[in-house]
Amino acid sequence: MADDSAGARPYDSIDLSSRAFWSQPAHGRERSFATLRAHRPLSWHPPVADALMDDPDDPGFWAVVRHADIVEISRRTDVFVSGQGVIFENVPEEMLEMSQSFLAMDDPRHGKLRRLISAAFTPRQIARITESIDANAKTVVQELAAAGPGSDFVRTCSSQLPMRTLSDMMGVPEAERATVADAADDLVSWADPEHVAGRDRMGMLFESTLELHRVALALAEQRRAEPADDLMTALVQAEVDDERLLDEEISAFFVLLAVAGNDTTRQTTSHAVHALTTFAEQRDWLAAGFEARIGTAVEEFLRWATPVMTFRRTAVADVELHGHTVRAGEKVVMFYSSGNRDETVFAGPGVLDLGRAPNPHLAFGGGGSHFCLGAQLARTQLKAILRELLNQLPDLRAQEPEYLAGNFIHAIRAMPCTF
């Protein structure tokens, strides 16, 4: 057994912490992940470079790169907890609940909050949201067609549907929709120098989080006085065991929805269109039998894109894993991008196979109590937007994407398209 005291533990020769690592293309990162999966499935790394906040006491983190280990850690909530943060970075404690809602909570509070929020997603709400998604998808693609060839697919199409879905779901007034979209962009783009454009990163995050709280709290107050047929009304009225959501819980969930509910669909749509351009035979296969084939296709697009690349847990007890001792208090980072290319789970993981089945991808996490609450919503949006794109613009082709820097979201910042 290796000496696993943090001070004596050497950092791995493959650096998963540097800006250079996360600035290279995904296939470059995958070469490093493949080496780690094969030879060092658990490896120790220095704190992430250019961190959001300095912590001289941070010794580093464990990297988990195999599919099976990610699933195990996701489900071992007794040992690997979320309440100390779920992103790579250390962030101020007050930011955790303001921006990550029940993602950064442990039971029993996590379970209570999740049950209350789930109670708001009634069959009536789901049916209404689905109708809204279909209508918005049609309109968004019509707008892309009107914008003409050479348009930025991200700005004109992939970013539009999830934000319109969120706004329609929650009842966000038209005058606030651009504010919500801009604030959500700030919350996932703080590691990208071009997006930050010289602003103080922490200040930008706080300001954007507070702006989303402002919108949510005003809307919650309005819906208590004037109920409507939307999710915000359902949230303020939701009740489980005589308990209701507090205002700060509703506004934190709104922040989570603005980020997570936006980026999974947005990024997967962009990556899917780029993949359909690269793998033309897969595009033809899907178009030849869309309704029968879109189910497996969406799962493969999610695996291929892996829109959320990393999440972290913190050990609360010593645990043995792959011959190492993960000590209580140490960070464990799950690399979903690596798990979704695990050769022991996916045959030919570097090939897009829209008929792949089974497809136990990790795009919505590794299971357990933190499995993505919005998974079905994301799938519904992806089916709707891809249906409209193939019907309205069957010759749509993506040009070279421009990627957003960062270790959290696998983001395409811009991508011109032709048709």
Short mmCIF file of C-alpha atoms in Angstrom, two decimals:
data_model
loop_
_atom_site.label_atom_id
_atom_site.label_comp_id
_atom_site.label_asym_id
_atom_site.label_seq_id
_atom_site.Cartn_x
_atom_site.Cartn_y
_atom_site.Cartn_z
CA MET A 1 0.00 0.00 0.00
CA ALA A 2 1.36 3.41 -1.01
CA ASP A 3 2.01 6.15 1.52
CA ASP A 4 -1.18 8.12 1.03
CA SER A 5 -0.62 11.01 3.39
CA ALA A 6 -1.29 14.10 1.25
CA GLY A 7 2.16 15.59 1.90
CA ALA A 8 4.05 12.49 0.75
CA ARG A 9 1.77 11.67 -2.17
CA PRO A 10 3.31 12.54 -5.58
CA TYR A 11 1.23 14.28 -8.21
CA ASP A 12 0.53 12.32 -11.38
CA SER A 13 2.70 12.99 -14.43
CA ILE A 14 -0.44 13.77 -16.46
CA ASP A 15 -1.64 17.23 -15.48
CA LEU A 16 -5.42 17.52 -15.33
CA SER A 17 -5.24 20.82 -13.47
CA SER A 18 -3.67 23.21 -15.95
CA ARG A 19 -5.28 25.74 -18.25
CA ALA A 20 -3.22 24.19 -21.09
CA PHE A 21 -4.88 20.80 -20.56
CA TRP A 22 -8.39 22.27 -20.75
CA SER A 23 -7.53 24.52 -23.68
CA GLN A 24 -6.69 21.61 -25.98
CA PRO A 25 -9.33 19.86 -28.11
CA ALA A 26 -11.40 17.10 -26.56
CA HIS A 27 -9.56 14.38 -28.48
CA GLY A 28 -6.29 15.59 -26.96
CA ARG A 29 -7.72 15.36 -23.45
CA GLU A 30 -9.06 11.90 -24.28
CA ARG A 31 -5.56 10.60 -24.99
CA SER A 32 -4.59 11.50 -21.42
CA PHE A 33 -7.79 10.00 -20.01
CA ALA A 34 -7.22 6.76 -21.94
CA THR A 35 -3.76 6.41 -20.38
CA LEU A 36 -5.17 7.00 -16.92
CA ARG A 37 -8.07 4.57 -17.44
CA ALA A 38 -5.64 1.87 -18.52
CA HIS A 39 -2.88 2.36 -15.97
CA ARG A 40 -3.90 4.75 -13.15
CA PRO A 41 -7.69 4.77 -12.70
CA LEU A 42 -7.26 6.80 -9.50
CA SER A 43 -4.60 9.53 -9.64
CA TRP A 44 -3.60 12.48 -7.48
CA HIS A 45 -3.33 15.99 -8.97
CA PRO A 46 -2.44 19.52 -7.84
CA PRO A 47 -5.15 22.12 -7.24
CA VAL A 48 -6.68 23.48 -10.42
CA ALA A 49 -4.56 26.25 -11.94
CA ASP A 50 -5.82 29.83 -12.06
CA ALA A 51 -8.45 28.97 -9.48
CA LEU A 52 -11.45 31.14 -8.79
CA MET A 53 -10.27 31.66 -5.23
CA ASP A 54 -6.88 30.99 -3.68
CA ASP A 55 -6.67 28.33 -1.01
CA PRO A 56 -3.11 27.74 0.23
CA ASP A 57 -4.32 24.74 2.24
CA ASP A 58 -5.78 22.93 -0.78
CA PRO A 59 -3.52 19.87 -1.40
CA GLY A 60 -5.19 18.82 -4.65
CA PHE A 61 -7.73 16.25 -5.78
CA TRP A 62 -8.22 12.63 -6.80
CA ALA A 63 -9.18 12.04 -10.45
CA VAL A 64 -11.68 9.26 -11.17
CA VAL A 65 -11.76 8.33 -14.86
CA ARG A 66 -13.39 4.90 -15.22
CA HIS A 67 -17.11 4.49 -15.81
CA ALA A 68 -17.62 1.92 -13.03
CA ASP A 69 -15.85 4.06 -10.43
CA ILE A 70 -17.88 7.15 -11.36
CA VAL A 71 -21.08 5.15 -10.91
CA GLU A 72 -19.93 3.80 -7.54
CA ILE A 73 -18.90 7.18 -6.19
CA SER A 74 -22.13 8.79 -7.42
CA ARG A 75 -24.14 6.26 -5.43
CA ARG A 76 -21.97 6.15 -2.28
CA THR A 77 -23.47 9.29 -0.78
CA ASP A 78 -22.61 7.98 2.69
CA VAL A 79 -18.90 8.49 1.94
CA PHE A 80 -18.73 10.93 -0.98
CA VAL A 81 -20.79 14.04 -0.23
CA SER A 82 -21.92 17.03 -2.27
CA GLY A 83 -22.52 19.55 0.49
CA GLN A 84 -18.98 20.97 0.29
CA GLY A 85 -19.33 21.83 -3.40
CA VAL A 86 -19.73 19.96 -6.67
CA ILE A 87 -17.53 21.85 -9.10
CA PHE A 88 -13.77 21.54 -9.50
CA GLU A 89 -13.22 24.93 -7.91
CA ASN A 90 -13.50 25.94 -4.30
CA VAL A 91 -16.14 28.66 -4.08
CA PRO A 92 -17.28 30.77 -1.12
CA GLU A 93 -19.73 28.89 1.08
CA GLU A 94 -22.43 31.51 0.60
CA MET A 95 -22.26 30.89 -3.16
CA LEU A 96 -22.96 27.16 -2.84
CA GLU A 97 -26.61 27.36 -1.81
CA MET A 98 -27.23 30.53 -3.82
CA SER A 99 -26.11 28.98 -7.10
CA GLN A 100 -26.06 25.18 -6.80
CA SER A 101 -29.32 24.53 -4.91
CA PHE A 102 -29.78 20.86 -3.98
CA LEU A 103 -26.82 19.85 -6.17
CA ALA A 104 -24.60 21.00 -3.30
CA MET A 105 -26.65 19.42 -0.51
CA ASP A 106 -26.73 16.09 1.27
CA ASP A 107 -29.59 14.18 2.86
CA PRO A 108 -31.84 14.71 4.64
CA ARG A 109 -32.09 18.29 3.33
CA HIS A 110 -31.29 17.26 -0.24
CA GLY A 111 -34.08 14.68 -0.25
CA LYS A 112 -36.63 17.08 1.22
CA LEU A 113 -35.87 19.82 -1.28
CA ARG A 114 -35.84 17.45 -4.22
CA ARG A 115 -39.23 15.99 -3.20
CA LEU A 116 -40.74 19.47 -2.96
CA ILE A 117 -39.43 20.50 -6.36
CA SER A 118 -40.46 17.19 -7.93
CA ALA A 119 -43.99 17.74 -6.59
CA ALA A 120 -44.23 20.83 -8.81
CA PHE A 121 -43.60 18.79 -11.97
CA THR A 122 -47.18 17.54 -12.29
CA PRO A 123 -48.44 15.67 -15.40
CA ARG A 124 -50.27 18.87 -16.36
CA GLN A 125 -47.03 20.89 -16.15
CA ILE A 126 -45.10 18.29 -18.17
CA ALA A 127 -47.78 18.30 -20.90
CA ARG A 128 -47.78 22.10 -21.05
CA ILE A 129 -43.98 22.25 -21.19
CA THR A 130 -43.86 19.66 -24.00
CA GLU A 131 -46.29 21.69 -26.12
CA SER A 132 -44.19 24.80 -25.51
CA ILE A 133 -40.99 22.99 -26.51
CA ASP A 134 -42.45 21.76 -29.81
CA ALA A 135 -43.73 25.23 -30.71
CA ASN A 136 -40.48 26.94 -29.72
CA ALA A 137 -38.35 24.44 -31.64
CA LYS A 138 -40.31 25.13 -34.82
CA THR A 139 -39.98 28.90 -34.37
CA VAL A 140 -36.27 28.79 -33.54
CA VAL A 141 -35.42 26.83 -36.69
CA GLN A 142 -37.60 29.14 -38.78
CA GLU A 143 -35.58 32.05 -37.37
CA LEU A 144 -32.31 30.27 -38.22
CA ALA A 145 -33.55 29.76 -41.79
CA ALA A 146 -34.47 33.44 -42.01
CA ALA A 147 -31.05 34.50 -40.70
CA GLY A 148 -29.50 32.72 -43.66
CA PRO A 149 -26.30 30.78 -44.33
CA GLY A 150 -23.24 31.90 -42.39
CA SER A 151 -25.23 32.52 -39.22
CA ASP A 152 -23.77 31.54 -35.87
CA PHE A 153 -25.66 28.36 -35.03
CA VAL A 154 -25.07 28.79 -31.28
CA ARG A 155 -26.42 32.33 -31.04
CA THR A 156 -29.26 31.85 -33.50
CA CYS A 157 -30.42 28.32 -32.68
CA SER A 158 -28.91 26.10 -29.98
CA SER A 159 -28.90 28.78 -27.27
CA GLN A 160 -32.47 29.83 -28.04
CA LEU A 161 -34.60 26.75 -27.33
CA PRO A 162 -33.48 25.99 -23.75
CA MET A 163 -33.73 29.60 -22.63
CA ARG A 164 -37.17 30.00 -24.18
CA THR A 165 -38.21 26.71 -22.59
CA LEU A 166 -37.00 27.90 -19.18
CA SER A 167 -38.72 31.26 -19.55
CA ASP A 168 -42.01 29.72 -20.67
CA MET A 169 -41.86 27.06 -17.95
CA MET A 170 -41.27 29.53 -15.16
CA GLY A 171 -43.33 32.40 -16.56
CA VAL A 172 -40.36 34.79 -16.90
CA PRO A 173 -41.65 38.06 -18.35
CA GLU A 174 -40.38 39.06 -21.80
CA ALA A 175 -38.56 42.08 -20.37
CA GLU A 176 -36.39 39.88 -18.12
CA ARG A 177 -35.49 37.10 -20.56
CA ALA A 178 -32.32 38.68 -21.94
CA THR A 179 -31.15 39.41 -18.38
CA VAL A 180 -31.65 35.78 -17.38
CA ALA A 181 -29.80 34.54 -20.49
CA ASP A 182 -26.82 36.88 -19.92
CA ALA A 183 -26.54 35.99 -16.23
CA ALA A 184 -26.66 32.26 -17.00
CA ASP A 185 -23.86 32.71 -19.56
CA ASP A 186 -21.71 34.47 -16.97
CA LEU A 187 -22.15 31.62 -14.49
CA VAL A 188 -20.72 29.00 -16.84
CA SER A 189 -18.16 31.17 -18.67
CA TRP A 190 -16.15 32.65 -15.80
CA ALA A 191 -13.06 30.56 -16.72
CA ASP A 192 -13.00 31.88 -20.28
CA PRO A 193 -10.82 35.02 -20.61
CA GLU A 194 -12.62 36.18 -23.75
CA HIS A 195 -16.01 36.07 -22.04
CA VAL A 196 -14.78 37.62 -18.79
CA ALA A 197 -13.16 40.46 -20.76
CA GLY A 198 -11.19 41.84 -17.82
CA ARG A 199 -14.00 41.74 -15.24
CA ASP A 200 -13.38 40.48 -11.71
CA ARG A 201 -14.49 36.85 -11.94
CA MET A 202 -15.82 36.47 -8.42
CA GLY A 203 -17.63 39.79 -8.65
CA MET A 204 -19.16 38.72 -11.97
CA LEU A 205 -20.41 35.46 -10.45
CA PHE A 206 -21.96 37.17 -7.42
CA GLU A 207 -23.57 39.87 -9.55
CA SER A 208 -25.06 37.36 -11.99
CA THR A 209 -26.30 35.09 -9.20
CA LEU A 210 -27.95 38.01 -7.41
CA GLU A 211 -29.57 39.13 -10.66
CA LEU A 212 -31.15 35.70 -11.14
CA HIS A 213 -32.30 35.71 -7.50
CA ARG A 214 -33.89 39.11 -8.06
CA VAL A 215 -35.87 37.86 -11.06
CA ALA A 216 -36.95 34.68 -9.27
CA LEU A 217 -38.02 36.38 -6.04
CA ALA A 218 -40.07 39.01 -7.87
CA LEU A 219 -41.76 36.32 -9.91
CA ALA A 220 -42.46 34.14 -6.85
CA GLU A 221 -44.06 37.08 -5.05
CA GLN A 222 -46.19 37.85 -8.07
CA ARG A 223 -47.34 34.24 -8.46
CA ARG A 224 -48.39 34.00 -4.83
CA ALA A 225 -50.63 37.00 -5.41
CA GLU A 226 -51.67 36.05 -8.95
CA PRO A 227 -51.31 32.32 -9.67
CA ALA A 228 -50.80 31.32 -13.29
CA ASP A 229 -50.38 28.12 -15.28
CA ASP A 230 -46.60 27.93 -14.95
CA LEU A 231 -43.89 26.20 -12.95
CA MET A 232 -43.22 29.15 -10.64
CA THR A 233 -46.84 28.98 -9.48
CA ALA A 234 -46.43 25.23 -8.93
CA LEU A 235 -43.23 25.82 -6.93
CA VAL A 236 -44.75 28.40 -4.60
CA GLN A 237 -47.74 26.12 -4.05
CA ALA A 238 -45.84 22.80 -3.77
CA GLU A 239 -46.31 21.08 -0.42
CA VAL A 240 -44.94 17.80 0.96
CA ASP A 241 -45.59 16.74 4.58
CA ASP A 242 -46.93 20.21 5.42
CA GLU A 243 -43.71 21.87 4.24
CA ARG A 244 -43.29 24.40 1.45
CA LEU A 245 -40.29 25.82 -0.35
CA LEU A 246 -38.69 28.92 1.14
CA ASP A 247 -38.06 31.94 -1.08
CA GLU A 248 -34.30 31.39 -1.02
CA GLU A 249 -34.80 27.74 -2.01
CA ILE A 250 -36.98 28.75 -4.95
CA SER A 251 -34.51 31.39 -6.15
CA ALA A 252 -31.52 29.02 -5.80
CA PHE A 253 -33.39 26.40 -7.83
CA PHE A 254 -34.09 29.06 -10.46
CA VAL A 255 -30.33 29.71 -10.71
CA LEU A 256 -29.66 25.99 -11.07
CA LEU A 257 -32.35 25.69 -13.74
CA ALA A 258 -31.00 28.71 -15.62
CA VAL A 259 -27.57 27.05 -15.83
CA ALA A 260 -28.16 23.28 -15.89
CA GLY A 261 -31.44 23.54 -17.77
CA ASN A 262 -29.74 25.69 -20.37
CA ASP A 263 -26.38 24.12 -21.01
CA THR A 264 -27.21 20.42 -21.35
CA THR A 265 -29.56 21.09 -24.25
CA ARG A 266 -27.62 23.99 -25.74
CA GLN A 267 -24.25 22.25 -25.84
CA THR A 268 -25.61 18.85 -26.91
CA THR A 269 -27.50 20.48 -29.79
CA SER A 270 -24.37 22.24 -31.01
CA HIS A 271 -22.19 19.12 -30.68
CA ALA A 272 -24.89 17.02 -32.36
CA VAL A 273 -25.05 19.24 -35.45
CA HIS A 274 -21.26 19.26 -35.68
CA ALA A 275 -21.21 15.45 -35.33
CA LEU A 276 -23.90 15.02 -38.02
CA THR A 277 -21.73 17.11 -40.33
CA THR A 278 -18.65 15.01 -39.57
CA PHE A 279 -20.44 11.65 -39.73
CA ALA A 280 -22.64 12.16 -42.79
CA GLU A 281 -23.64 8.49 -42.97
CA GLN A 282 -25.09 8.74 -39.45
CA ARG A 283 -27.05 11.81 -40.49
CA ASP A 284 -28.51 9.92 -43.45
CA TRP A 285 -29.36 6.95 -41.21
CA LEU A 286 -31.22 9.16 -38.74
CA ALA A 287 -33.07 11.12 -41.41
CA ALA A 288 -34.25 7.89 -43.08
CA GLY A 289 -36.24 6.83 -40.01
CA PHE A 290 -36.25 9.74 -37.58
CA GLU A 291 -39.15 8.86 -35.27
CA ALA A 292 -38.01 5.25 -34.83
CA ARG A 293 -34.35 6.15 -34.38
CA ILE A 294 -34.26 9.44 -32.48
CA GLY A 295 -34.47 7.70 -29.08
CA THR A 296 -31.11 5.96 -29.34
CA ALA A 297 -29.68 8.89 -31.31
CA VAL A 298 -30.34 11.36 -28.48
CA GLU A 299 -28.60 9.08 -25.98
CA GLU A 300 -25.56 8.86 -28.26
CA PHE A 301 -25.50 12.63 -28.80
CA LEU A 302 -25.51 13.05 -25.01
CA ARG A 303 -22.63 10.59 -24.63
CA TRP A 304 -20.74 12.19 -27.50
CA ALA A 305 -21.13 15.74 -26.23
CA THR A 306 -20.87 15.07 -22.48
CA PRO A 307 -21.99 18.67 -21.85
CA VAL A 308 -21.03 18.57 -18.15
CA MET A 309 -17.45 17.30 -18.07
CA THR A 310 -16.72 17.17 -14.33
CA PHE A 311 -18.37 17.06 -10.96
CA ARG A 312 -16.70 16.65 -7.61
CA ARG A 313 -17.46 15.00 -4.31
CA THR A 314 -15.69 15.25 -0.94
CA ALA A 315 -14.87 12.17 1.12
CA VAL A 316 -16.16 12.22 4.69
CA ALA A 317 -14.44 8.97 5.72
CA ASP A 318 -11.27 7.16 4.70
CA VAL A 319 -11.93 4.73 1.85
CA GLU A 320 -9.75 2.36 -0.17
CA LEU A 321 -9.88 2.62 -3.96
CA HIS A 322 -7.48 1.07 -6.47
CA GLY A 323 -4.77 0.54 -3.87
CA HIS A 324 -4.93 4.09 -2.50
CA THR A 325 -6.50 5.55 0.60
CA VAL A 326 -8.76 8.48 -0.09
CA ARG A 327 -8.67 10.41 3.17
CA ALA A 328 -11.63 12.13 4.79
CA GLY A 329 -11.77 15.74 3.62
CA GLU A 330 -10.14 15.09 0.23
CA LYS A 331 -11.75 16.08 -3.04
CA VAL A 332 -12.66 13.46 -5.62
CA VAL A 333 -13.37 14.70 -9.16
CA MET A 334 -15.38 12.53 -11.55
CA PHE A 335 -14.42 13.00 -15.20
CA TYR A 336 -17.59 12.21 -17.13
CA SER A 337 -15.86 12.84 -20.47
CA SER A 338 -13.52 9.96 -19.68
CA GLY A 339 -16.25 7.67 -18.36
CA ASN A 340 -18.22 8.18 -21.56
CA ARG A 341 -15.23 6.95 -23.60
CA ASP A 342 -14.49 3.93 -21.39
CA GLU A 343 -13.58 1.08 -23.74
CA THR A 344 -14.80 -1.54 -21.27
CA VAL A 345 -18.33 -0.13 -21.49
CA PHE A 346 -18.63 1.36 -24.99
CA ALA A 347 -17.46 -0.51 -28.10
CA GLY A 348 -15.66 1.92 -30.40
CA PRO A 349 -16.20 4.90 -28.06
CA GLY A 350 -14.52 7.31 -30.48
CA VAL A 351 -17.12 6.60 -33.18
CA LEU A 352 -20.57 8.19 -33.32
CA ASP A 353 -23.11 5.33 -33.43
CA LEU A 354 -26.67 6.68 -33.31
CA GLY A 355 -28.06 3.17 -32.96
CA ARG A 356 -25.86 2.35 -29.95
CA ALA A 357 -27.79 0.27 -27.43
CA PRO A 358 -27.47 -0.16 -24.58
CA ASN A 359 -25.89 3.22 -23.90
CA PRO A 360 -25.30 3.73 -20.16
CA HIS A 361 -23.73 7.16 -20.63
CA LEU A 362 -22.94 9.51 -17.77
CA ALA A 363 -24.23 12.75 -19.29
CA PHE A 364 -26.82 13.01 -16.50
CA GLY A 365 -24.46 11.73 -13.80
CA GLY A 366 -23.68 8.29 -12.50
CA GLY A 367 -27.05 7.61 -10.89
CA GLY A 368 -27.97 7.70 -7.24
CA SER A 369 -29.86 10.45 -5.44
CA HIS A 370 -28.25 13.26 -7.46
CA PHE A 371 -29.29 11.92 -10.87
CA CYS A 372 -30.33 14.85 -13.06
CA LEU A 373 -33.91 15.92 -12.33
CA GLY A 374 -34.20 17.51 -15.78
CA ALA A 375 -33.04 14.51 -17.83
CA GLN A 376 -36.40 13.94 -19.53
CA LEU A 377 -36.84 17.65 -20.19
CA ALA A 378 -33.44 17.73 -21.95
CA ARG A 379 -34.31 14.67 -24.03
CA THR A 380 -37.64 16.21 -25.07
CA GLN A 381 -35.93 19.42 -26.20
CA LEU A 382 -33.23 17.55 -28.12
CA LYS A 383 -35.78 15.44 -29.98
CA ALA A 384 -37.82 18.53 -30.86
CA ILE A 385 -34.95 20.68 -32.12
CA LEU A 386 -33.32 17.87 -34.13
CA ARG A 387 -36.67 16.97 -35.71
CA GLU A 388 -37.15 20.57 -36.85
CA LEU A 389 -33.58 20.94 -38.09
CA LEU A 390 -33.75 17.79 -40.22
CA ASN A 391 -37.21 18.67 -41.53
CA GLN A 392 -36.72 22.37 -42.24
CA LEU A 393 -32.99 22.46 -43.06
CA PRO A 394 -32.03 18.98 -44.30
CA ASP A 395 -28.78 20.27 -45.81
CA LEU A 396 -27.62 22.12 -42.67
CA ARG A 397 -23.87 21.80 -42.14
CA ALA A 398 -21.70 23.05 -39.28
CA GLN A 399 -18.45 24.88 -39.83
CA GLU A 400 -15.47 24.77 -37.45
CA PRO A 401 -16.58 25.35 -33.83
CA GLU A 402 -14.99 27.83 -31.46
CA TYR A 403 -14.78 26.30 -27.99
CA LEU A 404 -15.16 27.96 -24.60
CA ALA A 405 -12.23 27.48 -22.23
CA GLY A 406 -12.94 25.76 -18.92
CA ASN A 407 -13.07 22.45 -17.07
CA PHE A 408 -16.79 22.28 -16.32
CA ILE A 409 -19.00 22.73 -19.40
CA HIS A 410 -18.01 21.25 -22.78
CA ALA A 411 -19.09 24.42 -24.48
CA ILE A 412 -19.10 25.60 -28.06
CA ARG A 413 -19.01 29.39 -27.96
CA ALA A 414 -19.71 29.94 -31.67
CA MET A 415 -20.17 27.78 -34.77
CA PRO A 416 -21.04 29.18 -38.21
CA CYS A 417 -23.38 27.05 -40.28
CA THR A 418 -24.39 26.73 -43.92
CA PHE A 419 -27.55 25.41 -45.61
#
